[in-house]
mmCIF file of C-alpha atoms and ligand atoms in Angstrom:
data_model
loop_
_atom_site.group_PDB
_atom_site.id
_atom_site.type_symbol
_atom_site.label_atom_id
_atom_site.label_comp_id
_atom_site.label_asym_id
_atom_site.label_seq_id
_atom_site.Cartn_x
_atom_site.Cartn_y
_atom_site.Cartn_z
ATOM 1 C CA UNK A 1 -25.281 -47.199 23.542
ATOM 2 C CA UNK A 2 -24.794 -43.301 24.706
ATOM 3 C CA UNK A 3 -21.513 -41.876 24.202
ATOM 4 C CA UNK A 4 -20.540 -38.445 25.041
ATOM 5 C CA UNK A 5 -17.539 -35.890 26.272
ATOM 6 C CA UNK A 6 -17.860 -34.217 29.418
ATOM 7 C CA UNK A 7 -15.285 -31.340 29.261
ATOM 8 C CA UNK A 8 -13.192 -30.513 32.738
ATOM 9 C CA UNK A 9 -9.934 -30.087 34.796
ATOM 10 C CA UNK A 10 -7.301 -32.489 34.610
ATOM 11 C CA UNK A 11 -6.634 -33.359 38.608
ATOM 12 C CA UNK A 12 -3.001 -34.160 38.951
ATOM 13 C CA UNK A 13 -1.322 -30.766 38.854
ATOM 14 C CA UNK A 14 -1.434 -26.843 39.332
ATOM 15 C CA UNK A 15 -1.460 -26.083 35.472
ATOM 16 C CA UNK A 16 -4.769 -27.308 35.219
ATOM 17 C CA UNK A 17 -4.683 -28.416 31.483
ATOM 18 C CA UNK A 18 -8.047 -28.934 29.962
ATOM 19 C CA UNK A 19 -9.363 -32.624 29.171
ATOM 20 C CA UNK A 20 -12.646 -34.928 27.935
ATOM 21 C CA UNK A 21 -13.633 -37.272 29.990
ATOM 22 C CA UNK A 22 -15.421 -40.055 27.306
ATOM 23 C CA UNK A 23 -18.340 -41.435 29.136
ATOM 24 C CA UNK A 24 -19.746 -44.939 28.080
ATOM 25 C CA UNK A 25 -23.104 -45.655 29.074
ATOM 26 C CA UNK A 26 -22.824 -43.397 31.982
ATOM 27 C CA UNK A 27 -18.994 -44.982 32.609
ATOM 28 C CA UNK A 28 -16.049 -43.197 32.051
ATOM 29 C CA UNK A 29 -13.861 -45.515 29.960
ATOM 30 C CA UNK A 30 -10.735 -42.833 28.780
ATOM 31 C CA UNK A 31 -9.931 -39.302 28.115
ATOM 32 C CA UNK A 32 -9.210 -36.935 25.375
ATOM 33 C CA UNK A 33 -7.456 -34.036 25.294
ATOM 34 C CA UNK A 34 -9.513 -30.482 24.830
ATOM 35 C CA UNK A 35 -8.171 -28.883 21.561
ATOM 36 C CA UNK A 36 -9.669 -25.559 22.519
ATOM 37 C CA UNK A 37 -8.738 -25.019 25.880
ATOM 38 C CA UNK A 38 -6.875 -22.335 25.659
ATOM 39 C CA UNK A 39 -3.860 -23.122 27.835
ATOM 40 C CA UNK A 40 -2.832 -26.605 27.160
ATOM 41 C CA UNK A 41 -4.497 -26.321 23.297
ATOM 42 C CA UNK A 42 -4.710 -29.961 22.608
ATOM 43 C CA UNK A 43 -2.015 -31.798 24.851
ATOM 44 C CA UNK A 44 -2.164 -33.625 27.995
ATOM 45 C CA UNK A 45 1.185 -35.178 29.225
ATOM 46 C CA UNK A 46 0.924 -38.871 30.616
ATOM 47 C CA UNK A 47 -0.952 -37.733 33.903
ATOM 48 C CA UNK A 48 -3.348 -36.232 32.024
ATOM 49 C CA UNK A 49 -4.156 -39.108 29.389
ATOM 50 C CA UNK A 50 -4.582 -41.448 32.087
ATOM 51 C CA UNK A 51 -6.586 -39.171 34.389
ATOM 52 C CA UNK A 52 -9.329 -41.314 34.176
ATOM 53 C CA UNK A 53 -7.512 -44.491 35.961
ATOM 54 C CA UNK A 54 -8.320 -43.711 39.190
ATOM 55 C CA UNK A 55 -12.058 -43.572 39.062
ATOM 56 C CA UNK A 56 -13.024 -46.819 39.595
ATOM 57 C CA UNK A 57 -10.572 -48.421 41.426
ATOM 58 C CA UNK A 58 -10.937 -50.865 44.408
ATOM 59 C CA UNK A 59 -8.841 -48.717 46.954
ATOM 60 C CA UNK A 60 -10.452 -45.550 46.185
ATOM 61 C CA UNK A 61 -11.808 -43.664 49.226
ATOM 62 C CA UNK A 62 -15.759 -42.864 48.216
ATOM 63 C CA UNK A 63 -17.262 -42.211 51.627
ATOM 64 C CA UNK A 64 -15.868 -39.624 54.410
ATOM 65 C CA UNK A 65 -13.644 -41.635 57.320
ATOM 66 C CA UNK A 66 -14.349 -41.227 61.196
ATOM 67 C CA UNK A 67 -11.847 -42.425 63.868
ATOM 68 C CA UNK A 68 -14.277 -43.933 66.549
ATOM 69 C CA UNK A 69 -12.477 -45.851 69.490
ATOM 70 C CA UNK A 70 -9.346 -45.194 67.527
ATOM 71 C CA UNK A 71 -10.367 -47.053 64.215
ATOM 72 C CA UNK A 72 -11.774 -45.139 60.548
ATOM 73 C CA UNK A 73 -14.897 -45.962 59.836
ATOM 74 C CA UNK A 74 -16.477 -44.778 57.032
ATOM 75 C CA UNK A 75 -19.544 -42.292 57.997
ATOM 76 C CA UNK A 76 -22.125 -40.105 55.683
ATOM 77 C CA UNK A 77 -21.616 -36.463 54.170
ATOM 78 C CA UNK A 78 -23.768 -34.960 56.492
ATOM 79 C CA UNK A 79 -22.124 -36.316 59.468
ATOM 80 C CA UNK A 80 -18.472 -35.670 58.482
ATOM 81 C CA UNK A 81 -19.259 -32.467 57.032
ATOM 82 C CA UNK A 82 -21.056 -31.539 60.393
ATOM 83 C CA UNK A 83 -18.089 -32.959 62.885
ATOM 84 C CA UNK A 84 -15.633 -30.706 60.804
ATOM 85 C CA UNK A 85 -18.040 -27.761 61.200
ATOM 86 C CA UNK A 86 -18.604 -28.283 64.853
ATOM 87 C CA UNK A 87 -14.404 -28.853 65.770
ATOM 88 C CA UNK A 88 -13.576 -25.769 63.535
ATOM 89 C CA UNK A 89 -15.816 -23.597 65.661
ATOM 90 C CA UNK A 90 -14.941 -25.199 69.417
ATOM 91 C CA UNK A 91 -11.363 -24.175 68.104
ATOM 92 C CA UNK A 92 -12.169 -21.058 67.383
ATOM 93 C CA UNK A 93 -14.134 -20.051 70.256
ATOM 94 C CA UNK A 94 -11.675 -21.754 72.615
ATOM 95 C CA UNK A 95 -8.012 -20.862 70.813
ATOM 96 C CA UNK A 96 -8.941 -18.390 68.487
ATOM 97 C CA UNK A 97 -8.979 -17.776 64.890
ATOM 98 C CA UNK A 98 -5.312 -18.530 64.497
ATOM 99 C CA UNK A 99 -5.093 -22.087 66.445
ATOM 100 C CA UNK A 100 -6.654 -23.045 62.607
ATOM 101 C CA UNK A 101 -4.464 -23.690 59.490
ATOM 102 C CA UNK A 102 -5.544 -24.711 55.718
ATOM 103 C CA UNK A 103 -3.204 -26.732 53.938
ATOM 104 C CA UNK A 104 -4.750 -26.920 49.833
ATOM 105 C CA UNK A 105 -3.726 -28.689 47.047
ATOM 106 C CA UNK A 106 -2.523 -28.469 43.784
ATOM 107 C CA UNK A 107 -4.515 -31.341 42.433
ATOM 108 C CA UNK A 108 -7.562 -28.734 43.350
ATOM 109 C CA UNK A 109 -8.665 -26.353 40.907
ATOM 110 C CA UNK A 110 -7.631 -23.005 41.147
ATOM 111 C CA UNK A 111 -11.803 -22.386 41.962
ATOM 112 C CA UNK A 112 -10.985 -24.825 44.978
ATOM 113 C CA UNK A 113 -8.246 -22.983 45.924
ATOM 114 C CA UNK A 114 -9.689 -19.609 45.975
ATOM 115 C CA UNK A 115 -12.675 -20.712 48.035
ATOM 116 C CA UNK A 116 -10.797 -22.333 50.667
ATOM 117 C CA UNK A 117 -8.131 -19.230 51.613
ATOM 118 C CA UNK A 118 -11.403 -17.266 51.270
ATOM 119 C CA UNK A 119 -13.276 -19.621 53.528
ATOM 120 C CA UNK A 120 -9.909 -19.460 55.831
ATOM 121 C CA UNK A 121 -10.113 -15.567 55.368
ATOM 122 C CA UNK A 122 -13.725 -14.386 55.693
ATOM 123 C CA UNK A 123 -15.188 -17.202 57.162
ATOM 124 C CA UNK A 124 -12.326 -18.358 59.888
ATOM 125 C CA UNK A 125 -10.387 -15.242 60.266
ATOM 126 C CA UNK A 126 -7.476 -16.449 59.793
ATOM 127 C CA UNK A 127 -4.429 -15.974 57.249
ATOM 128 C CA UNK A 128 -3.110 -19.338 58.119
ATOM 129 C CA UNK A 129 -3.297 -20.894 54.523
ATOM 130 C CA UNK A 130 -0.697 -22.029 52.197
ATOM 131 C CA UNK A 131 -0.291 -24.751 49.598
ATOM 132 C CA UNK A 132 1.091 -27.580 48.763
ATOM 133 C CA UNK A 133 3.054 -26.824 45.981
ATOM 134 C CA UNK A 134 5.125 -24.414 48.682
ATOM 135 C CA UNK A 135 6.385 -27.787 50.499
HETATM 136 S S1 SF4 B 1 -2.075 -33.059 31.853
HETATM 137 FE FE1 SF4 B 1 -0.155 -33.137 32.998
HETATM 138 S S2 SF4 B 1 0.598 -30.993 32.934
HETATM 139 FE FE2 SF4 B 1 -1.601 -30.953 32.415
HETATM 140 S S3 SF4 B 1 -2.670 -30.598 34.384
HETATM 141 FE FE3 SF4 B 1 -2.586 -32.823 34.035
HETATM 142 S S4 SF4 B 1 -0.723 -33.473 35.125
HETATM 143 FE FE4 SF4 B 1 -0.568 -31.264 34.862
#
C-alpha cells in the first residue's frame, strides 16, 4: 500500500485556501487541510473538505467536446486545442483583436488567471477580459 499527500489549490473559490489531496495507491480517496499554508493556516470550509468528490465521478467531462453536425462529440487534446487556435486567429485576422473576449474563473488559480488576461493581452491584443466573480 503507498500513501502520500500531494499539497495544492482548493478549486471551488477565489481565496484559494491551501489543501492535501491523500492519494491511495495512486487514488485520491479524501483531503486534508494544509496547516502551513499561510492564508487559510489549517481550515478548509465544507467546499474545501470535500474537494476531492468530484474526481471520479460518472458525469465528469475528461475529454475535450466537438459539435460536429450539431452534436458534442468528444475529440483529443491536440485536436480541440488546435480548432480553438485556428478560430481565435480567423477572428482575428477577419474582425480584429477586439471581436475576442475571455471570460475566467474563480475556481482557476490566480496563476490561471494571470496567464489567460496575459494571453488575452500580449498574445490576442485585446483588453476584453473579465471574470467571473464580476457577474
Ligand atoms: S476551502 Fe472553501 S473558502 Fe477555501 S478556497 Fe475552498 S471553497 Fe474557498
Amino acid at each position: 500500500m503507498e500513501y502520500k499527500n500531494i499539497l495544492t489549490t482548493c478549486p471551488f473559490c477565489g481565496v484559494g485556501c491551501g489543501l492535501n489531496l491523500q492519494v491511495l495507491d495512486g487514488k485520491v480517496v479524501g483531503v486534508l487541510p494544509a496547516k502551513t499554508h499561510p492564508l487559510s493556516r489549517g481550515s478548509l470550509c465544507v467546499k474545501g473538505w470535500n474537494a476531492h468528490a468530484f474526481i471520479y465521478h460518472k458525469d465528469r467531462l475528461t475529454q475535450p467536446l466537438v459539435r460536429r453536425n450539431g452534436k458534442l462529440v468528444e475529440t483529443s487534446w491536440d485536436e480541440a486545442l488546435d480548432l480553438v487556435a485556428h478560430r481565435l486567429s480567423e477572428s482575428k485576422a477577419q474582425s480584429g483583436p477586439d471581436s475576442i473576449a475571455f471570460l475566467s474563473s474563480a475556481k482557476a488559480t490566480n496563476e490561471e488567471n494571470y496567464l489567460l488576461q496575459k494571453f488575452a493581452r500580449a498574445v490576442i491584443g485585446t483588453n476584453n477580459i473579465d471574470h467571473c466573480a464580476r457577474l
